[in-house]
Coordinates of C-alpha atoms in Angstrom, one line a residue:
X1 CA -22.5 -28.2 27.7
X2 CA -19.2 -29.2 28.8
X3 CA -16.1 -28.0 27.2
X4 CA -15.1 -32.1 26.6
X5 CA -18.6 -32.8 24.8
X6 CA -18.4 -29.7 22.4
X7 CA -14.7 -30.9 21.3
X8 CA -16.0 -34.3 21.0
X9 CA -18.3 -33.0 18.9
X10 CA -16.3 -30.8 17.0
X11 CA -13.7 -33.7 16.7
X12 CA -16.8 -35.6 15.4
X13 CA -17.5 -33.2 12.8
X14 CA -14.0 -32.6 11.6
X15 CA -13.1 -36.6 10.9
X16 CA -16.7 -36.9 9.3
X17 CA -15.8 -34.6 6.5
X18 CA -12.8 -36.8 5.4
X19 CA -9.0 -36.4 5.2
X20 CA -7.7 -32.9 5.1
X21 CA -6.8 -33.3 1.7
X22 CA -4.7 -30.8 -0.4
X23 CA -5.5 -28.2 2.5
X24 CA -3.6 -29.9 5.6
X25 CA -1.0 -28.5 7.1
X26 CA 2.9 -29.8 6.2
X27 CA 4.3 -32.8 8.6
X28 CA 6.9 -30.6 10.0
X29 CA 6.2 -26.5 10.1
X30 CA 9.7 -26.2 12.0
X31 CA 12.2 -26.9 9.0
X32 CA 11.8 -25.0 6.2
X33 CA 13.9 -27.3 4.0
X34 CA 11.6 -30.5 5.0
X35 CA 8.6 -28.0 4.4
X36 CA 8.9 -26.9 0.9
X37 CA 10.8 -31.0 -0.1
X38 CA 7.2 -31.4 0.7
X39 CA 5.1 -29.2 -0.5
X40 CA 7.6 -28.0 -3.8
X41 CA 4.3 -26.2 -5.0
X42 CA 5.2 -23.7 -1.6
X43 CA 8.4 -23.2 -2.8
X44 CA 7.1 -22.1 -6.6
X45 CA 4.5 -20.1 -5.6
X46 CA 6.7 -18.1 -2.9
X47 CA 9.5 -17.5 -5.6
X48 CA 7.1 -16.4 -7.7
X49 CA 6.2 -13.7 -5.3
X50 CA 9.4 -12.9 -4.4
X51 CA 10.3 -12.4 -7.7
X52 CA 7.4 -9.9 -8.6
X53 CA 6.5 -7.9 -5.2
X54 CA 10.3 -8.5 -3.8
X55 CA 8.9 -10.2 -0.6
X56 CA 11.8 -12.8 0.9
X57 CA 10.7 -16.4 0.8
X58 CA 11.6 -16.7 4.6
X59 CA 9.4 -13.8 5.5
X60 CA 6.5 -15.3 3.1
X61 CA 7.1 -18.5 5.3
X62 CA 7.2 -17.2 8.5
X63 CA 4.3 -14.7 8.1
X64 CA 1.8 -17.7 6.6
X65 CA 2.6 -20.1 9.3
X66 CA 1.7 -17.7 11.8
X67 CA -1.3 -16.6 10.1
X68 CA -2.4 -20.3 9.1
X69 CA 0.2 -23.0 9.9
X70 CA -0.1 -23.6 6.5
X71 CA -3.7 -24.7 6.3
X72 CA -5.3 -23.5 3.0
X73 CA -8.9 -23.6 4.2
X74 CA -8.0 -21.9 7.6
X75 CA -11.0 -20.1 9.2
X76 CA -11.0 -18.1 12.7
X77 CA -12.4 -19.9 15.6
X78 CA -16.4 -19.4 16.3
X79 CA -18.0 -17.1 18.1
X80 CA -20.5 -18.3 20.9
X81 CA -23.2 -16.9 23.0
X82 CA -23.9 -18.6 26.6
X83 CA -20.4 -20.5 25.9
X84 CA -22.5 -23.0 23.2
X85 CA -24.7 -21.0 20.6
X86 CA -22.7 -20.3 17.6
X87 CA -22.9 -16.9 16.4
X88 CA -20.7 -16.7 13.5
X89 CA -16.7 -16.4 12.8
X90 CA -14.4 -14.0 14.8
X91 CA -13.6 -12.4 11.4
X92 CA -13.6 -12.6 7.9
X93 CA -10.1 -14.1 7.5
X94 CA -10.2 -17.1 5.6
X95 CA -6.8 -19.6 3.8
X96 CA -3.3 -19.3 4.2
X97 CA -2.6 -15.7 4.3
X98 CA -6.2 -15.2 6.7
X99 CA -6.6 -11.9 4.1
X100 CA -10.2 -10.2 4.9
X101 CA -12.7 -10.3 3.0
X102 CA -12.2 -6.3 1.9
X103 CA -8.4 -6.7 1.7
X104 CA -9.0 -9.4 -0.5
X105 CA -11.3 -8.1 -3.0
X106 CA -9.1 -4.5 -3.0
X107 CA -6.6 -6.9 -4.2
X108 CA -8.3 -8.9 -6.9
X109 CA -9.2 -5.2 -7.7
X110 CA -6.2 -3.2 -8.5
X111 CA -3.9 -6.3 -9.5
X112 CA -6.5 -7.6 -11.9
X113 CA -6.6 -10.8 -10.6
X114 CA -10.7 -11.3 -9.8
X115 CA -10.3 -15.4 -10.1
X116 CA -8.0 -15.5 -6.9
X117 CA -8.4 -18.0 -4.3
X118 CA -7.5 -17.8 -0.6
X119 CA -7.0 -21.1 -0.5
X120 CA -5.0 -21.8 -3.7
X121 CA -1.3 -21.2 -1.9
X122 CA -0.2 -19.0 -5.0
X123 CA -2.7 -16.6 -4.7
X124 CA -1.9 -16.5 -1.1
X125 CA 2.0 -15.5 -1.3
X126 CA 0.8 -13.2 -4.2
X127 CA -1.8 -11.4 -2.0
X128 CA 1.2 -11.0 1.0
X129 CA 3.3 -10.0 -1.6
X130 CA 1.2 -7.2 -2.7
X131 CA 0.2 -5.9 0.5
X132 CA 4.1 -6.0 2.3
X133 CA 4.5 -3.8 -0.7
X134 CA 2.4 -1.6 0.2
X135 CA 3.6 -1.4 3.2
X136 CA 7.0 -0.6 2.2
X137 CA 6.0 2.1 0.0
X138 CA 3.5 3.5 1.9
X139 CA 5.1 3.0 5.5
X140 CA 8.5 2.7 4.5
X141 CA 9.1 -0.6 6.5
X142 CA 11.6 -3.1 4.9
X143 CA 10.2 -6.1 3.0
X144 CA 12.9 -8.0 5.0
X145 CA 11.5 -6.9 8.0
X146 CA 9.1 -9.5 9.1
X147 CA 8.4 -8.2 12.7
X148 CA 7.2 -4.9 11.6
X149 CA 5.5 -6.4 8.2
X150 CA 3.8 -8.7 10.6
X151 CA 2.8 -5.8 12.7
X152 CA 1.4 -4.1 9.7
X153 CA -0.5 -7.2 8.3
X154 CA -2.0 -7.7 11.7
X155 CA -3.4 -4.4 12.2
X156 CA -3.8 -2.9 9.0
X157 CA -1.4 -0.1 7.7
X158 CA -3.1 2.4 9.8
X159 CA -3.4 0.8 12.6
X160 CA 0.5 0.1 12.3
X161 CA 1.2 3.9 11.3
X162 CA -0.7 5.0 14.5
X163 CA 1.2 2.3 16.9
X164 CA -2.2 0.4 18.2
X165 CA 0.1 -2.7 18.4
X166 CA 1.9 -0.7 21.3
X167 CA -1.1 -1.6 23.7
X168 CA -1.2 -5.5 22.9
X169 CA 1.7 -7.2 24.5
X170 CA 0.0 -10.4 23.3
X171 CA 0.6 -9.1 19.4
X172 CA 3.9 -7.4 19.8
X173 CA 5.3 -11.3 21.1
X174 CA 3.7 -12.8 18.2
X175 CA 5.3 -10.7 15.7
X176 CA 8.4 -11.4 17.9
X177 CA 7.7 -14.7 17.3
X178 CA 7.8 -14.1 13.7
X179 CA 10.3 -12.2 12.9
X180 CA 12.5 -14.6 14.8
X181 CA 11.0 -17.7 12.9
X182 CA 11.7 -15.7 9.7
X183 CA 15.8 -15.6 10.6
X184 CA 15.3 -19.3 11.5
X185 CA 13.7 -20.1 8.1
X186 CA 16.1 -17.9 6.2
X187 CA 18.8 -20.0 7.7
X188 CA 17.7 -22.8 6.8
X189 CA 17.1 -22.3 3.3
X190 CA 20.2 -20.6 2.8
X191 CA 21.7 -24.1 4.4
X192 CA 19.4 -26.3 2.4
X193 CA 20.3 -24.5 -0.8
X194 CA 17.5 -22.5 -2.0

């Protein structure tokens, strides 16, 4: 099957199940102003985390729209055998923050929280909150730090701890990429007023 007729078909799929609804992405992911004048329920939830777990709402920002563009139903791509027999999602990672299914019931575990949603964008900020946390206490990397707390989120905290980013170029330029869209964010909300 040719790579044109699965994406047709896929494309097919996709428009048959209707708008994207509360879970598609903002118009424009590049200004951070523009983003949350859209979506003020971001903006709300990502205080609120910052407020409780001391995560900055630039970092928030930049780590979710790496992780999801800001698409609360996100899912990995499929896995496929002979390039067209679906066998089943990269990974577990699911919503805005892409949180595991393990790392996210370890959270509704020891914060109490068992109703929380993947896709419901304040449980999603609360979830990163919690785990760059972690990591600060436990790693002792800076909750301002986006490059490394991306780093750690990727990977896992031991996986961070024991450098297995070091042997992915690919990963260590996306959490480039991140930590450089987190100054750009933090600019612009310090410019936009928030």
């Amino acid at each position: 099957m040719s790579r044109f007729l699965r994406a047709s078909i896929l494309l097919l799929l996709l428009a048959s199940c209707g708008g994207g609804g509360k879970f598609s992405a903002p118009r424009n992911l590049d200004d951070a102003c523009a983003l949350l004048r859209e979506r003020p329920e971001y903006y709300r939830a990502m205080k609120a985390t910052e407020r409780r777990w001391g995560i900055p709402v630039h970092v928030q920002m930049a780590t979710i729209h790496q992780e999801s563009k800001f698409i609360g139903n996100a899912k990995t791509p499929h896995r496929f055998v002979l390039g067209i027999i679906p066998m089943g999602r990269q990974s577990t990672a699911y919503g805005y923050s892409q949180a595991l299914d393990g790392t996210w019931e370890e959270y509704q575990q020891e914060t109490g929280n068992r109703s929380a949603r993947r896709d419901r964008i304040e449980d999603a900020t609360d979830f990163m909150g919690w785990y760059m946390d972690g990591t600060e206490k436990g790693l002792g990397v800076s909750k301002y730090d986006a490059r490394s707390q991306y780093l750690a989120y990727h990977e896992g905290r031991t996986g961070f701890a024991n450098g297995s980013y070091n042997a992915k170029a690919w990963l260590v330029d996306v959490a480039d990429r991140v930590g450089s869209r987190s100054e750009t964010y933090r600019s612009q909300l310090s410019a936009c007023g928030r």
